[in-house]
Amino acid sequence: MKTEELKASVIGGVEAQRQQLNELSLRIHADPELGFQETRAATWLTQYLVESGFSIEQGICGLATAFRAGYGDGKPTIAILAEYDALPKLGHACGHNLIAASAVGAAIACKPVIDQLGSSIFVIGTPAEEIYGGKVMMVERGAFDHIDFAMMVHPGTHDTATTRALACQTLDIEFFGRAAHAAACPEAGINALEAMVQSFTAINSLRQHIKDRARIHGIITDGGEAANIVPAHSAATFIVRAEDDEYLDELKKKVIGCFGGAAAASGARLEYRWGGVKYAAMRNNLTLATLFKQNMEVLGRPIKLADPDSSFGSTDMGNVSQLVPSIHPRVGIASGKVVVHSPQFALAAASEAGSHGLLDGAKAMAMTVVDLLADPEIVSKIREEFQQGR
Ligand SMILES: [Zn+2]
Ligand SMILES: [Zn+2]
C-alpha cells in the first residue's frame, strides 16, 4: 500500500473509534483525578487498549497509575504519550482527558500499519504532569530507554506544531527569626517576615536584568501568626524558569543570592530546598513537527510550525524530548481569549471543539507514524537533527 493509502486507512481507523474515544474523554473529564491518583482514568484507558489487542504493563517505574501498552515487536519503536491528571478545584482545565483519548485512538488506528510495515507502537501512560512531573521520574527510571520517537498532542487555543516550554525548578524557602512583642519590645525580635519581604524586593530588582524568557514567581505560605508578634518564621514557594538548563542554573544562584542578602540584612536564618524534580526545556524536533504540520493540513487545519507569540510554561515532556526526538504540538479547542487552567478551558475540554481536536490530533499523530514507518530517509533526517542539537 502507498503512503497515502496507509494514511487514509489510519484516518478511517480513528473515525471508526469516534464514539468510544469521545466517551472515554468525557468519562475522564467528568471524574477528574489529581496527579498520582488517576486510578480510574488509567483503568479505563488500559481496558480499552487491552480490548483493542494491546499488551499492558501497569504500574511501571514504580508509579501505580503509569502504564505501557504495546503492539508489535519491531523497530523503530514509537511512543504516544497519554496524560490524564486534573487540576485541584478546576478539574480538566488543561484538557488532559483529550490527550489521553487522542493517544489511545492514534495508537489503535496504527495497528494495521504496524502489521504491514513492522515496528512497534506504545501508548505510555504518564501520570501527574501538572504537579509532580511524572515523566521526569519515568525518564530517570528508564521508561523511554527503548523508544526511538515520542509524540503527544496537547489542547490549546491555537494549532501549533511545536511548543515552547521552559526548564524549571521549584524552591521552598524558610526564614527563622525570633518572636517578640511587636510594640512593647520590637528590638528583641528578629523579623522573619521582613526578611521575606526584602527577598521579594530583591527578586523584583533582579527581574529587570534577566533574559526575556526567564521567569521567577512565588507566593508567601507563612507570614506570621498575629500582628502584635514579630514573626519568628516565614515561608515561601518559588518557581524559577529559564530557556535552557545552563541559564536556569545561573538564575538559581542569583535567586538564592536575593534570599541570602535578606537573611544577612535582617539577621534571620535562611533555609532553602530545591524541588527534587527539574523540568527540562522542550526540544522540538522540527523534522518530526513538520510532518505533523503537513498531516494537520491534509485534515484541513492550517497550522503554524512555531508561534513566536505563544505563551509558554513548562512541561515534563521537555525531559522526554532531551532523550528522544519528540513533538508536543498544540491543537486548538478554544478561542484565543480563553486561557489554559481556567474554568472556561475546562468547559472547552468537554465541548464539540474539544472532540474535534481530539480526533484531528489522533489522526495527525497516526499519519505521522505512517510517515515514520514508510520513509527510512525521514527517520535518518529526524535522528540527524536530534544528534546535531546535542
Ligand atoms: Zn497540560
Ligand atoms: Zn496544565
CSV table of C-alpha atoms and ligand atoms in Angstrom, one decimal:
chain,number,residue,atom,x,y,z
A,1,MET,CA,0.0,0.0,0.0
A,2,LYS,CA,1.2,3.5,-0.7
A,3,THR,CA,1.8,6.1,2.0
A,4,GLU,CA,-1.4,8.0,1.0
A,5,GLU,CA,-3.5,4.8,1.3
A,6,LEU,CA,-2.0,4.0,4.6
A,7,LYS,CA,-2.8,7.5,5.8
A,8,ALA,CA,-6.4,7.1,4.6
A,9,SER,CA,-6.6,3.9,6.5
A,10,VAL,CA,-5.4,5.4,9.8
A,11,ILE,CA,-7.8,8.3,9.4
A,12,GLY,CA,-10.6,5.7,8.9
A,13,GLY,CA,-9.2,3.9,12.0
A,14,VAL,CA,-9.7,6.9,14.2
A,15,GLU,CA,-13.1,7.7,12.7
A,16,ALA,CA,-14.2,4.2,13.5
A,17,GLN,CA,-13.4,4.9,17.2
A,18,ARG,CA,-15.2,8.3,17.3
A,19,GLN,CA,-17.8,7.2,19.7
A,20,GLN,CA,-15.5,5.2,22.1
A,21,LEU,CA,-12.9,8.0,22.1
A,22,ASN,CA,-15.4,10.7,22.9
A,23,GLU,CA,-17.0,8.6,25.6
A,24,LEU,CA,-13.6,7.9,27.1
A,25,SER,CA,-12.6,11.5,27.1
A,26,LEU,CA,-15.9,12.7,28.6
A,27,ARG,CA,-15.8,9.9,31.3
A,28,ILE,CA,-12.3,11.1,32.4
A,29,HIS,CA,-13.4,14.7,32.2
A,30,ALA,CA,-16.5,14.1,34.4
A,31,ASP,CA,-14.4,12.3,37.1
A,32,PRO,CA,-11.2,14.4,37.5
A,33,GLU,CA,-8.4,12.8,39.5
A,34,LEU,CA,-5.2,14.6,40.7
A,35,GLY,CA,-1.7,13.5,39.9
A,36,PHE,CA,-0.7,10.0,41.0
A,37,GLN,CA,-4.3,9.3,42.0
A,38,GLU,CA,-5.6,8.7,38.4
A,39,THR,CA,-6.6,5.1,39.1
A,40,ARG,CA,-9.9,5.2,37.3
A,41,ALA,CA,-8.5,7.0,34.2
A,42,ALA,CA,-5.6,4.6,34.0
A,43,THR,CA,-8.0,1.6,34.3
A,44,TRP,CA,-10.4,2.8,31.6
A,45,LEU,CA,-7.6,3.6,29.2
A,46,THR,CA,-5.8,0.3,29.7
A,47,GLN,CA,-9.1,-1.7,29.5
A,48,TYR,CA,-9.8,-0.1,26.1
A,49,LEU,CA,-6.3,-0.8,24.9
A,50,VAL,CA,-6.5,-4.5,26.0
A,51,GLU,CA,-9.8,-4.9,24.2
A,52,SER,CA,-8.1,-3.5,21.2
A,53,GLY,CA,-5.3,-6.1,21.2
A,54,PHE,CA,-2.5,-4.2,23.1
A,55,SER,CA,-0.4,-5.9,25.8
A,56,ILE,CA,-0.3,-4.0,29.0
A,57,GLU,CA,2.1,-3.4,31.9
A,58,GLN,CA,0.5,-1.5,34.7
A,59,GLY,CA,2.3,0.4,37.4
A,60,ILE,CA,5.6,0.8,35.5
A,61,CYS,CA,8.5,2.7,37.0
A,62,GLY,CA,7.1,2.2,40.5
A,63,LEU,CA,4.2,4.6,39.7
A,64,ALA,CA,0.8,2.9,40.4
A,65,THR,CA,-1.0,4.9,37.7
A,66,ALA,CA,1.6,4.8,35.0
A,67,PHE,CA,1.3,2.1,32.2
A,68,ARG,CA,2.8,0.9,29.0
A,69,ALA,CA,0.6,-0.6,26.3
A,70,GLY,CA,2.4,-2.1,23.3
A,71,TYR,CA,1.6,-3.6,19.9
A,72,GLY,CA,4.2,-5.1,17.6
A,73,ASP,CA,7.8,-6.0,18.4
A,74,GLY,CA,9.9,-4.5,15.6
A,75,LYS,CA,12.0,-1.3,15.2
A,76,PRO,CA,11.7,1.6,15.3
A,77,THR,CA,9.7,1.9,18.5
A,78,ILE,CA,7.3,4.8,18.6
A,79,ALA,CA,5.7,6.1,21.8
A,80,ILE,CA,2.5,8.1,22.0
A,81,LEU,CA,2.2,9.6,25.4
A,82,ALA,CA,-1.1,9.9,27.4
A,83,GLU,CA,-1.6,12.4,30.3
A,84,TYR,CA,-4.8,12.1,32.4
A,85,ASP,CA,-4.3,14.1,35.6
A,86,ALA,CA,-6.5,17.0,36.5
A,87,LEU,CA,-6.1,20.2,38.5
A,88,PRO,CA,-7.2,20.9,42.0
A,89,LYS,CA,-10.7,22.5,42.1
A,90,LEU,CA,-10.6,23.2,38.3
A,91,GLY,CA,-10.9,19.6,37.1
A,92,HIS,CA,-9.7,19.1,33.5
A,93,ALA,CA,-8.8,22.7,32.9
A,94,CYS,CA,-5.7,21.6,31.0
A,95,GLY,CA,-7.7,19.2,28.8
A,96,HIS,CA,-5.6,16.1,29.6
A,97,ASN,CA,-8.8,14.0,29.1
A,98,LEU,CA,-8.4,14.9,25.4
A,99,ILE,CA,-4.6,14.0,25.4
A,100,ALA,CA,-5.4,10.5,26.8
A,101,ALA,CA,-8.2,9.7,24.3
A,102,SER,CA,-6.2,11.0,21.3
A,103,ALA,CA,-3.2,8.9,22.3
A,104,VAL,CA,-5.1,5.6,22.5
A,105,GLY,CA,-7.1,6.5,19.4
A,106,ALA,CA,-3.9,7.2,17.3
A,107,ALA,CA,-2.1,4.0,18.5
A,108,ILE,CA,-5.1,1.7,17.9
A,109,ALA,CA,-5.6,3.2,14.4
A,110,CYS,CA,-1.9,2.4,13.6
A,111,LYS,CA,-2.3,-1.4,14.2
A,112,PRO,CA,-2.9,-2.4,10.6
A,113,VAL,CA,0.1,-0.2,9.6
A,114,ILE,CA,2.3,-2.0,12.2
A,115,ASP,CA,1.0,-5.3,10.9
A,116,GLN,CA,2.1,-4.4,7.4
A,117,LEU,CA,5.3,-2.4,7.9
A,118,GLY,CA,6.7,-3.9,11.1
A,119,SER,CA,8.0,-1.7,14.0
A,120,SER,CA,6.2,-1.3,17.3
A,121,ILE,CA,3.9,1.3,18.9
A,122,PHE,CA,3.4,2.0,22.6
A,123,VAL,CA,1.0,4.1,24.5
A,124,ILE,CA,2.9,5.3,27.6
A,125,GLY,CA,0.6,6.5,30.3
A,126,THR,CA,2.4,9.3,32.1
A,127,PRO,CA,0.7,10.4,35.3
A,128,ALA,CA,1.0,13.6,37.4
A,129,GLU,CA,2.1,16.0,34.7
A,130,GLU,CA,0.7,19.0,36.5
A,131,ILE,CA,2.3,18.8,39.9
A,132,TYR,CA,4.9,16.1,40.3
A,133,GLY,CA,6.4,15.8,36.8
A,134,GLY,CA,5.7,12.1,36.3
A,135,LYS,CA,7.6,11.9,33.1
A,136,VAL,CA,10.7,13.3,34.8
A,137,MET,CA,10.7,10.2,37.1
A,138,MET,CA,9.8,7.9,34.2
A,139,VAL,CA,12.7,9.2,32.2
A,140,GLU,CA,15.1,8.6,35.1
A,141,ARG,CA,13.6,5.2,35.6
A,142,GLY,CA,14.2,4.1,32.0
A,143,ALA,CA,10.6,4.2,30.6
A,144,PHE,CA,11.9,5.7,27.4
A,145,ASP,CA,15.2,3.9,27.0
A,146,HIS,CA,14.0,1.7,24.2
A,147,ILE,CA,11.9,4.3,22.5
A,148,ASP,CA,13.1,5.9,19.2
A,149,PHE,CA,10.4,8.6,18.8
A,150,ALA,CA,7.9,10.2,21.1
A,151,MET,CA,4.9,12.3,20.4
A,152,MET,CA,1.7,13.6,22.1
A,153,VAL,CA,-0.8,16.4,21.4
A,154,HIS,CA,-1.9,19.0,24.0
A,155,PRO,CA,-5.1,21.0,23.6
A,156,GLY,CA,-4.7,24.8,23.5
A,157,THR,CA,-6.1,27.9,21.9
A,158,HIS,CA,-4.2,27.6,18.5
A,159,ASP,CA,-2.9,24.8,16.3
A,160,THR,CA,0.9,24.9,16.5
A,161,ALA,CA,3.2,22.0,15.7
A,162,THR,CA,5.8,23.0,18.3
A,163,THR,CA,5.6,24.0,22.0
A,164,ARG,CA,7.8,26.5,23.8
A,165,ALA,CA,8.4,25.2,27.3
A,166,LEU,CA,11.0,26.4,29.8
A,167,ALA,CA,13.2,24.4,32.1
A,168,CYS,CA,12.1,25.0,35.7
A,169,GLN,CA,12.5,24.0,39.3
A,170,THR,CA,10.6,24.8,42.4
A,171,LEU,CA,12.2,26.3,45.5
A,172,ASP,CA,11.0,26.2,49.1
A,173,ILE,CA,12.2,29.0,51.4
A,174,GLU,CA,12.1,29.4,55.1
A,175,PHE,CA,13.4,32.2,57.3
A,176,PHE,CA,13.8,31.7,61.1
A,177,GLY,CA,13.8,34.8,63.3
A,178,ARG,CA,12.9,35.5,66.9
A,179,ALA,CA,9.4,36.3,68.3
A,180,ALA,CA,8.8,39.4,70.5
A,181,HIS,CA,6.0,41.8,71.3
A,182,ALA,CA,5.8,43.9,68.2
A,183,ALA,CA,5.1,47.1,70.2
A,184,ALA,CA,6.4,46.5,73.7
A,185,CYS,CA,9.9,45.2,72.7
A,186,PRO,CA,10.4,45.1,69.0
A,187,GLU,CA,14.1,45.5,69.5
A,188,ALA,CA,14.2,41.9,70.9
A,189,GLY,CA,12.7,40.4,67.8
A,190,ILE,CA,14.2,39.2,64.5
A,191,ASN,CA,11.5,39.6,61.8
A,192,ALA,CA,11.3,36.6,59.5
A,193,LEU,CA,8.5,38.2,57.5
A,194,GLU,CA,10.6,41.3,56.8
A,195,ALA,CA,13.4,39.0,55.5
A,196,MET,CA,10.8,37.5,53.1
A,197,VAL,CA,9.5,40.9,52.0
A,198,GLN,CA,13.1,42.1,51.3
A,199,SER,CA,13.7,38.9,49.3
A,200,PHE,CA,10.7,39.7,47.1
A,201,THR,CA,12.0,43.3,46.6
A,202,ALA,CA,15.5,41.9,45.7
A,203,ILE,CA,13.9,39.5,43.2
A,204,ASN,CA,11.8,42.3,41.7
A,205,SER,CA,15.1,44.2,41.2
A,206,LEU,CA,16.8,41.1,39.7
A,207,ARG,CA,13.9,40.6,37.3
A,208,GLN,CA,14.9,43.8,35.4
A,209,HIS,CA,18.2,42.2,34.5
A,210,ILE,CA,17.3,38.6,33.4
A,211,LYS,CA,16.7,37.2,30.0
A,212,ASP,CA,13.2,37.9,28.4
A,213,ARG,CA,12.0,34.4,28.6
A,214,ALA,CA,13.1,33.6,32.1
A,215,ARG,CA,10.5,33.7,34.9
A,216,ILE,CA,10.7,33.9,38.7
A,217,HIS,CA,7.5,33.8,40.6
A,218,GLY,CA,6.5,32.9,44.2
A,219,ILE,CA,3.9,33.1,47.0
A,220,ILE,CA,4.3,33.5,50.7
A,221,THR,CA,2.9,30.5,52.5
A,222,ASP,CA,3.6,31.7,56.1
A,223,GLY,CA,3.8,35.3,57.0
A,224,GLY,CA,3.5,35.2,60.8
A,225,GLU,CA,0.8,34.5,63.4
A,226,ALA,CA,-0.5,37.8,64.7
A,227,ALA,CA,0.1,41.4,64.0
A,228,ASN,CA,1.3,42.0,67.6
A,229,ILE,CA,4.0,39.3,67.4
A,230,VAL,CA,7.3,39.8,65.5
A,231,PRO,CA,7.1,36.9,63.0
A,232,ALA,CA,9.6,34.2,64.1
A,233,HIS,CA,9.0,32.2,60.9
A,234,SER,CA,8.2,32.9,57.3
A,235,ALA,CA,7.9,30.5,54.3
A,236,ALA,CA,7.5,30.8,50.6
A,237,THR,CA,7.5,28.7,47.5
A,238,PHE,CA,9.0,29.9,44.2
A,239,ILE,CA,9.4,28.6,40.7
A,240,VAL,CA,12.4,29.6,38.6
A,241,ARG,CA,12.2,29.1,34.9
A,242,ALA,CA,14.6,29.6,32.0
A,243,GLU,CA,15.0,28.7,28.3
A,244,ASP,CA,17.8,26.2,29.0
A,245,ASP,CA,19.5,24.3,31.8
A,246,GLU,CA,22.6,26.5,31.8
A,247,TYR,CA,20.7,29.7,32.3
A,248,LEU,CA,18.4,28.0,34.8
A,249,ASP,CA,21.5,27.1,36.9
A,250,GLU,CA,22.8,30.7,36.6
A,251,LEU,CA,19.5,32.2,37.6
A,252,LYS,CA,19.1,29.8,40.6
A,253,LYS,CA,22.3,31.1,42.1
A,254,LYS,CA,21.2,34.7,41.6
A,255,VAL,CA,17.8,34.0,43.2
A,256,ILE,CA,19.4,32.3,46.2
A,257,GLY,CA,21.6,35.4,46.5
A,258,CYS,CA,18.5,37.6,46.9
A,259,PHE,CA,17.4,35.4,49.9
A,260,GLY,CA,20.9,35.3,51.3
A,261,GLY,CA,21.1,39.1,51.2
A,262,ALA,CA,17.8,39.5,53.0
A,263,ALA,CA,19.0,37.0,55.6
A,264,ALA,CA,22.2,39.0,56.2
A,265,ALA,CA,20.3,42.3,56.4
A,266,SER,CA,17.6,41.0,58.8
A,267,GLY,CA,19.5,38.6,60.9
A,268,ALA,CA,17.0,35.8,60.2
A,269,ARG,CA,18.4,32.4,59.3
A,270,LEU,CA,17.7,31.1,55.8
A,271,GLU,CA,16.9,27.5,54.9
A,272,TYR,CA,16.1,26.5,51.3
A,273,ARG,CA,15.4,23.3,49.4
A,274,TRP,CA,15.2,23.0,45.6
A,275,GLY,CA,12.5,20.6,44.4
A,276,GLY,CA,13.7,17.1,43.5
A,277,VAL,CA,12.1,17.3,40.1
A,278,LYS,CA,13.7,19.5,37.4
A,279,TYR,CA,11.6,20.1,34.3
A,280,ALA,CA,13.8,20.3,31.2
A,281,ALA,CA,13.2,22.7,28.3
A,282,MET,CA,11.2,21.3,25.4
A,283,ARG,CA,13.4,20.4,22.4
A,284,ASN,CA,11.0,20.3,19.4
A,285,ASN,CA,12.3,18.0,16.6
A,286,LEU,CA,11.4,20.3,13.7
A,287,THR,CA,11.6,17.5,11.1
A,288,LEU,CA,9.0,15.5,13.1
A,289,ALA,CA,7.0,18.6,13.8
A,290,THR,CA,6.9,19.4,10.0
A,291,LEU,CA,5.4,16.0,9.3
A,292,PHE,CA,2.7,16.6,11.9
A,293,LYS,CA,2.1,20.1,10.4
A,294,GLN,CA,1.7,18.7,6.9
A,295,ASN,CA,-0.7,16.0,8.2
A,296,MET,CA,-2.9,18.5,10.0
A,297,GLU,CA,-3.1,20.5,6.8
A,298,VAL,CA,-4.3,17.4,4.9
A,299,LEU,CA,-7.0,17.3,7.6
A,300,GLY,CA,-8.0,20.9,6.7
A,301,ARG,CA,-6.3,22.6,9.7
A,302,PRO,CA,-3.7,25.2,8.6
A,303,ILE,CA,-1.2,25.1,11.4
A,304,LYS,CA,1.9,27.1,12.2
A,305,LEU,CA,5.2,25.3,12.7
A,306,ALA,CA,6.1,27.7,15.6
A,307,ASP,CA,4.3,30.6,17.1
A,308,PRO,CA,6.6,33.2,18.5
A,309,ASP,CA,3.7,34.9,20.3
A,310,SER,CA,2.5,31.8,22.0
A,311,SER,CA,2.5,31.8,25.8
A,312,PHE,CA,4.9,29.4,27.5
A,313,GLY,CA,5.1,27.5,30.7
A,314,SER,CA,6.9,24.2,31.4
A,315,THR,CA,6.1,20.6,30.7
A,316,ASP,CA,7.6,17.3,31.8
A,317,MET,CA,7.6,16.3,28.1
A,318,GLY,CA,10.7,18.5,28.0
A,319,ASN,CA,12.6,15.8,29.8
A,320,VAL,CA,11.4,13.2,27.3
A,321,SER,CA,12.4,15.5,24.4
A,322,GLN,CA,16.0,15.7,25.7
A,323,LEU,CA,16.3,11.9,25.5
A,324,VAL,CA,14.5,11.0,22.2
A,325,PRO,CA,13.3,13.0,19.2
A,326,SER,CA,9.9,14.3,20.3
A,327,ILE,CA,7.0,16.6,19.4
A,328,HIS,CA,4.3,18.2,21.6
A,329,PRO,CA,2.0,20.0,19.2
A,330,ARG,CA,-0.9,22.1,20.4
A,331,VAL,CA,-4.3,21.5,19.0
A,332,GLY,CA,-6.7,24.5,19.3
A,333,ILE,CA,-10.0,23.7,21.0
A,334,ALA,CA,-10.9,27.2,22.3
A,335,SER,CA,-10.7,30.8,21.2
A,336,GLY,CA,-7.5,32.8,21.9
A,337,LYS,CA,-9.4,34.7,24.7
A,338,VAL,CA,-9.7,31.5,26.8
A,339,VAL,CA,-6.7,30.7,29.0
A,340,VAL,CA,-5.5,27.3,29.9
A,341,HIS,CA,-6.0,26.4,33.6
A,342,SER,CA,-9.3,28.3,33.7
A,343,PRO,CA,-12.9,27.1,34.2
A,344,GLN,CA,-13.6,28.2,30.6
A,345,PHE,CA,-10.9,25.9,29.3
A,346,ALA,CA,-12.3,23.0,31.4
A,347,LEU,CA,-15.6,23.6,29.5
A,348,ALA,CA,-13.8,23.6,26.2
A,349,ALA,CA,-12.2,20.2,27.1
A,350,ALA,CA,-15.7,18.7,27.1
A,351,SER,CA,-17.0,20.6,24.1
A,352,GLU,CA,-17.7,19.8,20.4
A,353,ALA,CA,-14.4,21.7,19.5
A,354,GLY,CA,-12.6,19.6,22.1
A,355,SER,CA,-13.9,16.4,20.5
A,356,HIS,CA,-12.8,17.8,17.1
A,357,GLY,CA,-9.3,18.5,18.4
A,358,LEU,CA,-9.1,15.0,20.0
A,359,LEU,CA,-10.0,13.3,16.7
A,360,ASP,CA,-7.8,15.5,14.5
A,361,GLY,CA,-4.9,15.2,16.9
A,362,ALA,CA,-5.2,11.4,16.9
A,363,LYS,CA,-5.4,11.3,13.1
A,364,ALA,CA,-2.4,13.6,12.6
A,365,MET,CA,-0.3,11.6,15.0
A,366,ALA,CA,-1.3,8.3,13.3
A,367,MET,CA,-0.5,9.8,9.9
A,368,THR,CA,2.9,10.9,11.3
A,369,VAL,CA,3.5,7.4,12.5
A,370,VAL,CA,2.8,6.3,8.8
A,371,ASP,CA,5.4,8.8,7.6
A,372,LEU,CA,8.0,7.4,10.1
A,373,LEU,CA,7.4,3.8,9.0
A,374,ALA,CA,7.1,4.4,5.3
A,375,ASP,CA,10.2,6.5,4.8
A,376,PRO,CA,13.5,5.4,6.2
A,377,GLU,CA,15.1,8.7,4.9
A,378,ILE,CA,12.9,10.8,7.1
A,379,VAL,CA,13.9,8.7,10.1
A,380,SER,CA,17.5,9.4,9.3
A,381,LYS,CA,16.8,13.1,9.0
A,382,ILE,CA,15.0,13.2,12.3
A,383,ARG,CA,17.9,11.4,14.0
A,384,GLU,CA,20.4,13.7,12.4
A,385,GLU,CA,18.6,16.8,13.6
A,386,PHE,CA,18.4,15.3,17.1
A,387,GLN,CA,22.2,14.4,17.2
A,388,GLN,CA,23.2,17.9,15.9
A,389,GLY,CA,21.2,19.6,18.6
A,390,ARG,CA,23.2,17.8,21.4
B,1,ZN,ZN,-1.4,20.2,30.4
B,2,ZN,ZN,-1.6,22.2,32.7
